[in-house]
mmCIF file of C-alpha atoms in Angstrom:
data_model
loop_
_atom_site.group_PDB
_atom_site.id
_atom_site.type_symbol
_atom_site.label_atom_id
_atom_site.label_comp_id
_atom_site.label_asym_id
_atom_site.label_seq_id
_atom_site.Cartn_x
_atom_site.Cartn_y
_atom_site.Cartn_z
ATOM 1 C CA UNK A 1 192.299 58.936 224.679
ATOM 2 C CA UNK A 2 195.274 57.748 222.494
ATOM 3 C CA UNK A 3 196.458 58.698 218.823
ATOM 4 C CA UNK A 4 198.685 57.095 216.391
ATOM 5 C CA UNK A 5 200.341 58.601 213.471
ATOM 6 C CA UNK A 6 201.343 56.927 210.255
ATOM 7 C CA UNK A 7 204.230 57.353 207.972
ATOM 8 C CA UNK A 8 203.579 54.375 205.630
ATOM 9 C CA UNK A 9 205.410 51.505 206.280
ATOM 10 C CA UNK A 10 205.939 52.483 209.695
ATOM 11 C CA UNK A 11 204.345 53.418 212.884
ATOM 12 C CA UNK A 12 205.431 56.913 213.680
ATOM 13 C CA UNK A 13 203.952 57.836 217.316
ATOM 14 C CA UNK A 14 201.716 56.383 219.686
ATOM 15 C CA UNK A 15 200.568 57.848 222.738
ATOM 16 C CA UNK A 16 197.973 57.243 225.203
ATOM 17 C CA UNK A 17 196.854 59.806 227.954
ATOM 18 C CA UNK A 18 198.082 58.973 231.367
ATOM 19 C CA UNK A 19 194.885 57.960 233.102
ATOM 20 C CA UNK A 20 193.814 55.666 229.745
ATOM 21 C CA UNK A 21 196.989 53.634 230.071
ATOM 22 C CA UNK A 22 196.657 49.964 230.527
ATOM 23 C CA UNK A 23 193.535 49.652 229.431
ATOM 24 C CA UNK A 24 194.012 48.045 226.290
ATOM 25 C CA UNK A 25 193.441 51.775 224.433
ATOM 26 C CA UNK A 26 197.204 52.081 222.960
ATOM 27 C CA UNK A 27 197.147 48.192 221.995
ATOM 28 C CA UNK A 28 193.795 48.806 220.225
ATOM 29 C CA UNK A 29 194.621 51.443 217.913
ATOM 30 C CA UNK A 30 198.226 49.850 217.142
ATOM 31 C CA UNK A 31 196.724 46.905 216.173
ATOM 32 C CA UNK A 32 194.487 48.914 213.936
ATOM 33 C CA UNK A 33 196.808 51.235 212.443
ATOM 34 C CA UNK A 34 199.032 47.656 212.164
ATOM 35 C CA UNK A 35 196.470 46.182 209.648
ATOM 36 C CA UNK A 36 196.456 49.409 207.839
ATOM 37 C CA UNK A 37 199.951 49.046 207.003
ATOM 38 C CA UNK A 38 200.074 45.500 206.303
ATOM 39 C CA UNK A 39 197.481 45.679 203.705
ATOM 40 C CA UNK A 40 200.005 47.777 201.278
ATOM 41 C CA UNK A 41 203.007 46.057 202.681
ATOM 42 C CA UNK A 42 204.565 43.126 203.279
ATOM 43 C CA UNK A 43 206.601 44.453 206.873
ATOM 44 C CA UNK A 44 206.299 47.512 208.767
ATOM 45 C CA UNK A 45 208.457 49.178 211.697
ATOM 46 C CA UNK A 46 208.290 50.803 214.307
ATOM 47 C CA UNK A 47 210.865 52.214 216.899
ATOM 48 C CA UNK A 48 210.748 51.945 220.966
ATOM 49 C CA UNK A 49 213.032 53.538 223.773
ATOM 50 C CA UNK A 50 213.970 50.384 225.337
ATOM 51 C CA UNK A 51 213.758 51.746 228.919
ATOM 52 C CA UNK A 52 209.895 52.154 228.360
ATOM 53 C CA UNK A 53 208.947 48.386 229.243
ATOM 54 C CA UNK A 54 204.640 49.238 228.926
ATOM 55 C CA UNK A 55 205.357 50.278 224.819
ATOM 56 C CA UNK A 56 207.530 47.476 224.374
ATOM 57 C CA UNK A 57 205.080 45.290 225.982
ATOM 58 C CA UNK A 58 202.209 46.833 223.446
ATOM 59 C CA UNK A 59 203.932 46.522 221.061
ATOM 60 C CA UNK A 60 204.737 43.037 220.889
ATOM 61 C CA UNK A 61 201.397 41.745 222.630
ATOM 62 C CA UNK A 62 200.161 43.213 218.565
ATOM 63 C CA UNK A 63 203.066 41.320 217.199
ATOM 64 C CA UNK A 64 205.582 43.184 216.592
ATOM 65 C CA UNK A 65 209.679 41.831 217.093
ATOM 66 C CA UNK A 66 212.670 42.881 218.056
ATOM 67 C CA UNK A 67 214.852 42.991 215.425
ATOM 68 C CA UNK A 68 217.673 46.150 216.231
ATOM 69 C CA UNK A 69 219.381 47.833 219.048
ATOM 70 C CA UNK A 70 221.307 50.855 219.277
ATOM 71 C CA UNK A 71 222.823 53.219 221.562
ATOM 72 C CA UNK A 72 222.541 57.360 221.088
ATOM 73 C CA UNK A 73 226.137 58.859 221.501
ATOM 74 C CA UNK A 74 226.378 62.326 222.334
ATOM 75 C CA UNK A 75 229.127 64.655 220.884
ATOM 76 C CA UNK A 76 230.058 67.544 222.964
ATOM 77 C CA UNK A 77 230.803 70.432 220.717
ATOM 78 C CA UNK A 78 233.037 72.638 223.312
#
């Protein structure tokens, strides 16, 4: 239904299968794999696309803040 990977002290992915979504699956596990962290550290990270409003809405429904923004900037090489 949904994984989440670990790469101590942050979140690395977190994905839930299309027809799972919104059912409190993703949320579940992130606050899970949250406590994890926060047991062997005092903060932990993880990074969002900020177009993707559902993740961003996880993601702070288990607590997590915004802290950073950035922008990508593409070099063209020819």
């Amino acid at each position: 239904i949904s994984f989440c990977t670990i790469l101590n002290p942050e979140i690395g992915i977190l994905f839930t299968k299309q027809v799972y979504r919104k059912q409190g699956n993703g949320k579940a596990i992130l606050s899970f794999c949250s406590d994890l962290l926060l047991k062997e550290n005092k903060e932990i990270y993880l990074m969002t696309v900020e177009k993707v409003e559902d993740s961003n809405i996880v993601c702070e429904k288990v607590g997590f803040i915004p802290f950073y923004s950035y922008k990508m900037i593409r070099i063209n090489n020819g």
